[in-house]
Amino acid sequence: MGWTALRAALSRRIEEEFPGLEGWEEGLMLGVCEKDFLNYVCVEKGFGGPGEAYAYVEGLAEEKPAEFASILGDWFDLWAAKWRQRVWVAPRGAREEGPSVLEELPAAREARRLALALLIRRGEVCFTDALASAAVRGALARIASRMGVGAARRVAESDPQMLAAEVERAVKEIASRRGPLVLVKPW
């Protein structure tokens, strides 16, 4: 996305709240913050995706700037607190995990949407995409550990309620933890 009212407002807030960031950190934070805010708006307003949320937010910024600033300000204060609580920036050279085969299933994508909504409802508004993926990955891993990967694939595709229950359990565990949940490594 180009430079928009949302990106400009978030960039100002990040610079004020987190002075002295390196360029890569500020860029990373801005990208995550923008996605998290659009995810939040999707959940709160019932939009089907970030495109709808983006159009709503940009329209609000243009037509009702005071309301836009109020919504963004309240949300950003919580987001900044969660960033400080949940994100740890790793030293160079930290290892990354690859995606799971099970995460590519259509049922897993739907479970991710559920996890995203549940996380936001529990006040987890920072790194929502990463935490939702972690919740689904954890749920799938629990199912696979009990039944094996092949059976987990079949269960995920045929019993979305079981997967949803495991995702809810994973979200509760994530939200109840204190301290960093997301590892960020410099590139």
mmCIF file of C-alpha atoms in Angstrom:
data_model
loop_
_atom_site.group_PDB
_atom_site.id
_atom_site.type_symbol
_atom_site.label_atom_id
_atom_site.label_comp_id
_atom_site.label_asym_id
_atom_site.label_seq_id
_atom_site.Cartn_x
_atom_site.Cartn_y
_atom_site.Cartn_z
ATOM 1 C CA MET A 1 0.000 0.000 0.000
ATOM 2 C CA GLY A 2 1.096 3.533 -0.614
ATOM 3 C CA TRP A 3 1.300 6.313 1.923
ATOM 4 C CA THR A 4 -2.253 6.747 3.217
ATOM 5 C CA ALA A 5 -3.986 8.580 6.049
ATOM 6 C CA LEU A 6 -3.798 5.401 8.127
ATOM 7 C CA ARG A 7 -0.095 4.796 7.486
ATOM 8 C CA ALA A 8 0.725 8.452 8.152
ATOM 9 C CA ALA A 9 -1.183 8.447 11.458
ATOM 10 C CA LEU A 10 0.354 5.161 12.568
ATOM 11 C CA SER A 11 3.843 6.278 11.591
ATOM 12 C CA ARG A 12 3.486 9.435 13.712
ATOM 13 C CA ARG A 13 2.222 7.434 16.689
ATOM 14 C CA ILE A 14 5.048 4.888 16.400
ATOM 15 C CA GLU A 15 7.676 7.649 16.231
ATOM 16 C CA GLU A 16 6.168 9.332 19.318
ATOM 17 C CA GLU A 17 5.733 6.136 21.334
ATOM 18 C CA PHE A 18 8.964 4.377 20.334
ATOM 19 C CA PRO A 19 11.623 7.044 19.673
ATOM 20 C CA GLY A 20 15.036 6.033 18.383
ATOM 21 C CA LEU A 21 14.045 2.951 16.397
ATOM 22 C CA GLU A 22 16.277 1.655 13.648
ATOM 23 C CA GLY A 23 14.815 1.988 10.142
ATOM 24 C CA TRP A 24 14.052 -1.722 9.770
ATOM 25 C CA GLU A 25 12.320 -1.791 13.169
ATOM 26 C CA GLU A 26 10.137 1.189 12.362
ATOM 27 C CA GLY A 27 9.211 -0.283 8.969
ATOM 28 C CA LEU A 28 8.385 -3.635 10.541
ATOM 29 C CA MET A 29 6.308 -2.028 13.281
ATOM 30 C CA LEU A 30 4.399 0.103 10.804
ATOM 31 C CA GLY A 31 3.531 -2.892 8.628
ATOM 32 C CA VAL A 32 2.457 -5.014 11.597
ATOM 33 C CA CYS A 33 0.567 -2.148 13.202
ATOM 34 C CA GLU A 34 -1.356 -1.408 10.009
ATOM 35 C CA LYS A 35 -2.333 -5.070 9.526
ATOM 36 C CA ASP A 36 -3.300 -5.391 13.186
ATOM 37 C CA PHE A 37 -5.494 -2.294 13.038
ATOM 38 C CA LEU A 38 -7.232 -3.491 9.869
ATOM 39 C CA ASN A 39 -7.772 -6.922 11.487
ATOM 40 C CA TYR A 40 -9.233 -5.167 14.528
ATOM 41 C CA VAL A 41 -11.600 -3.093 12.371
ATOM 42 C CA CYS A 42 -12.640 -6.242 10.459
ATOM 43 C CA VAL A 43 -13.584 -7.979 13.686
ATOM 44 C CA GLU A 44 -15.237 -4.974 15.342
ATOM 45 C CA LYS A 45 -17.246 -3.915 12.277
ATOM 46 C CA GLY A 46 -17.875 -7.401 10.883
ATOM 47 C CA PHE A 47 -16.091 -6.800 7.584
ATOM 48 C CA GLY A 48 -15.151 -9.778 5.422
ATOM 49 C CA GLY A 49 -11.554 -8.753 4.891
ATOM 50 C CA PRO A 50 -8.900 -6.066 5.175
ATOM 51 C CA GLY A 51 -9.937 -4.414 1.902
ATOM 52 C CA GLU A 52 -13.324 -3.476 3.328
ATOM 53 C CA ALA A 53 -11.730 -2.332 6.580
ATOM 54 C CA TYR A 54 -9.182 -0.253 4.683
ATOM 55 C CA ALA A 55 -11.884 1.506 2.638
ATOM 56 C CA TYR A 56 -13.881 2.198 5.811
ATOM 57 C CA VAL A 57 -10.856 3.568 7.702
ATOM 58 C CA GLU A 58 -9.686 5.792 4.859
ATOM 59 C CA GLY A 59 -13.246 7.114 4.390
ATOM 60 C CA LEU A 60 -13.525 7.780 8.104
ATOM 61 C CA ALA A 61 -10.181 9.615 8.104
ATOM 62 C CA GLU A 62 -11.420 11.851 5.297
ATOM 63 C CA GLU A 63 -15.022 12.410 6.405
ATOM 64 C CA LYS A 64 -14.739 12.271 10.214
ATOM 65 C CA PRO A 65 -11.103 12.906 11.152
ATOM 66 C CA ALA A 66 -11.848 13.430 14.871
ATOM 67 C CA GLU A 67 -13.649 10.068 15.114
ATOM 68 C CA PHE A 68 -10.832 8.399 13.143
ATOM 69 C CA ALA A 69 -8.215 9.906 15.481
ATOM 70 C CA SER A 70 -10.169 8.807 18.557
ATOM 71 C CA ILE A 71 -10.638 5.200 17.403
ATOM 72 C CA LEU A 72 -7.052 4.918 16.234
ATOM 73 C CA GLY A 73 -5.671 6.575 19.368
ATOM 74 C CA ASP A 74 -7.530 4.312 21.787
ATOM 75 C CA TRP A 75 -6.571 1.213 19.819
ATOM 76 C CA PHE A 76 -2.940 2.292 19.382
ATOM 77 C CA ASP A 77 -2.441 2.785 23.134
ATOM 78 C CA LEU A 78 -3.472 -0.835 23.714
ATOM 79 C CA TRP A 79 -1.419 -2.030 20.729
ATOM 80 C CA ALA A 80 1.743 -0.269 21.966
ATOM 81 C CA ALA A 81 1.322 -1.801 25.425
ATOM 82 C CA LYS A 82 0.859 -5.241 23.866
ATOM 83 C CA TRP A 83 3.929 -4.737 21.644
ATOM 84 C CA ARG A 84 6.026 -4.021 24.721
ATOM 85 C CA GLN A 85 4.531 -7.002 26.531
ATOM 86 C CA ARG A 86 4.463 -9.554 23.705
ATOM 87 C CA VAL A 87 7.306 -8.833 21.261
ATOM 88 C CA TRP A 88 10.953 -9.656 21.702
ATOM 89 C CA VAL A 89 13.419 -8.563 19.031
ATOM 90 C CA ALA A 90 15.936 -11.358 18.523
ATOM 91 C CA PRO A 91 19.597 -10.904 17.778
ATOM 92 C CA ARG A 92 20.785 -11.505 14.236
ATOM 93 C CA GLY A 93 21.075 -15.168 13.289
ATOM 94 C CA ALA A 94 18.001 -16.480 15.159
ATOM 95 C CA ARG A 95 16.344 -19.479 13.460
ATOM 96 C CA GLU A 96 12.935 -19.354 11.777
ATOM 97 C CA GLU A 97 10.336 -22.119 11.608
ATOM 98 C CA GLY A 98 8.852 -23.218 8.306
ATOM 99 C CA PRO A 99 5.095 -23.482 7.673
ATOM 100 C CA SER A 100 3.291 -26.723 8.425
ATOM 101 C CA VAL A 101 1.686 -28.758 5.636
ATOM 102 C CA LEU A 102 -1.526 -28.895 7.661
ATOM 103 C CA GLU A 103 -1.726 -25.085 7.796
ATOM 104 C CA GLU A 104 -2.444 -25.024 4.049
ATOM 105 C CA LEU A 105 -5.771 -26.848 4.421
ATOM 106 C CA PRO A 106 -8.963 -24.836 3.729
ATOM 107 C CA ALA A 107 -10.209 -25.753 7.229
ATOM 108 C CA ALA A 108 -7.016 -24.269 8.707
ATOM 109 C CA ARG A 109 -7.582 -20.993 6.857
ATOM 110 C CA GLU A 110 -11.091 -20.818 8.310
ATOM 111 C CA ALA A 111 -9.728 -21.724 11.758
ATOM 112 C CA ARG A 112 -7.227 -18.874 11.398
ATOM 113 C CA ARG A 113 -10.098 -16.412 10.876
ATOM 114 C CA LEU A 114 -11.714 -17.760 14.048
ATOM 115 C CA ALA A 115 -8.441 -17.454 15.967
ATOM 116 C CA LEU A 116 -8.016 -13.871 14.770
ATOM 117 C CA ALA A 117 -11.474 -12.892 16.028
ATOM 118 C CA LEU A 118 -10.997 -14.698 19.353
ATOM 119 C CA LEU A 119 -7.596 -13.077 19.940
ATOM 120 C CA ILE A 120 -8.902 -9.586 19.247
ATOM 121 C CA ARG A 121 -11.906 -10.164 21.514
ATOM 122 C CA ARG A 122 -9.469 -11.149 24.293
ATOM 123 C CA GLY A 123 -7.481 -7.925 23.843
ATOM 124 C CA GLU A 124 -4.572 -9.397 21.873
ATOM 125 C CA VAL A 125 -4.261 -6.700 19.226
ATOM 126 C CA CYS A 126 -0.544 -6.836 18.438
ATOM 127 C CA PHE A 127 0.876 -9.247 15.835
ATOM 128 C CA THR A 128 -2.593 -10.690 15.329
ATOM 129 C CA ASP A 129 -1.668 -12.543 12.138
ATOM 130 C CA ALA A 130 1.302 -14.269 13.778
ATOM 131 C CA LEU A 131 -0.623 -15.164 16.935
ATOM 132 C CA ALA A 132 -3.602 -16.493 14.953
ATOM 133 C CA SER A 133 -1.257 -18.666 12.886
ATOM 134 C CA ALA A 134 0.422 -19.873 16.077
ATOM 135 C CA ALA A 135 -2.957 -20.790 17.570
ATOM 136 C CA VAL A 136 -3.914 -22.807 14.492
ATOM 137 C CA ARG A 137 -0.472 -24.405 14.296
ATOM 138 C CA GLY A 138 -0.757 -25.369 17.978
ATOM 139 C CA ALA A 139 -4.259 -26.776 17.512
ATOM 140 C CA LEU A 140 -3.189 -28.815 14.491
ATOM 141 C CA ALA A 141 -0.086 -30.043 16.300
ATOM 142 C CA ARG A 142 -2.205 -31.219 19.247
ATOM 143 C CA ILE A 143 -4.548 -33.115 16.942
ATOM 144 C CA ALA A 144 -1.607 -34.596 15.004
ATOM 145 C CA SER A 145 0.151 -35.654 18.211
ATOM 146 C CA ARG A 146 -2.915 -37.663 19.238
ATOM 147 C CA MET A 147 -3.773 -39.136 15.834
ATOM 148 C CA GLY A 148 -0.876 -38.677 13.442
ATOM 149 C CA VAL A 149 -0.566 -36.202 10.581
ATOM 150 C CA GLY A 150 -2.725 -38.152 8.093
ATOM 151 C CA ALA A 151 -5.564 -38.551 10.572
ATOM 152 C CA ALA A 152 -5.208 -34.915 11.631
ATOM 153 C CA ARG A 153 -5.630 -33.876 8.000
ATOM 154 C CA ARG A 154 -8.813 -35.928 7.684
ATOM 155 C CA VAL A 155 -10.187 -34.646 10.998
ATOM 156 C CA ALA A 156 -9.414 -31.022 10.122
ATOM 157 C CA GLU A 157 -11.257 -31.402 6.821
ATOM 158 C CA SER A 158 -14.218 -33.441 8.126
ATOM 159 C CA ASP A 159 -14.725 -32.106 11.671
ATOM 160 C CA PRO A 160 -14.293 -28.316 11.728
ATOM 161 C CA GLN A 161 -15.910 -28.169 15.196
ATOM 162 C CA MET A 162 -13.078 -30.241 16.674
ATOM 163 C CA LEU A 163 -10.520 -27.959 15.046
ATOM 164 C CA ALA A 164 -12.436 -24.882 16.258
ATOM 165 C CA ALA A 165 -12.469 -26.238 19.824
ATOM 166 C CA GLU A 166 -8.710 -26.830 19.685
ATOM 167 C CA VAL A 167 -8.187 -23.319 18.271
ATOM 168 C CA GLU A 168 -10.258 -21.827 21.114
ATOM 169 C CA ARG A 169 -8.123 -23.740 23.596
ATOM 170 C CA ALA A 170 -4.927 -22.500 21.929
ATOM 171 C CA VAL A 171 -6.163 -18.888 21.954
ATOM 172 C CA LYS A 172 -6.973 -19.139 25.677
ATOM 173 C CA GLU A 173 -3.453 -20.408 26.317
ATOM 174 C CA ILE A 174 -1.889 -17.629 24.264
ATOM 175 C CA ALA A 175 -3.960 -14.901 25.907
ATOM 176 C CA SER A 176 -3.221 -16.210 29.410
ATOM 177 C CA ARG A 177 0.560 -16.160 28.948
ATOM 178 C CA ARG A 178 2.560 -13.238 30.238
ATOM 179 C CA GLY A 179 5.656 -11.938 28.570
ATOM 180 C CA PRO A 180 6.836 -12.099 24.967
ATOM 181 C CA LEU A 181 4.959 -14.306 22.512
ATOM 182 C CA VAL A 182 6.464 -13.096 19.241
ATOM 183 C CA LEU A 183 10.108 -13.253 18.292
ATOM 184 C CA VAL A 184 11.213 -10.649 15.755
ATOM 185 C CA LYS A 185 14.572 -11.051 14.110
ATOM 186 C CA PRO A 186 16.400 -8.358 12.176
ATOM 187 C CA TRP A 187 17.031 -8.929 8.513
#
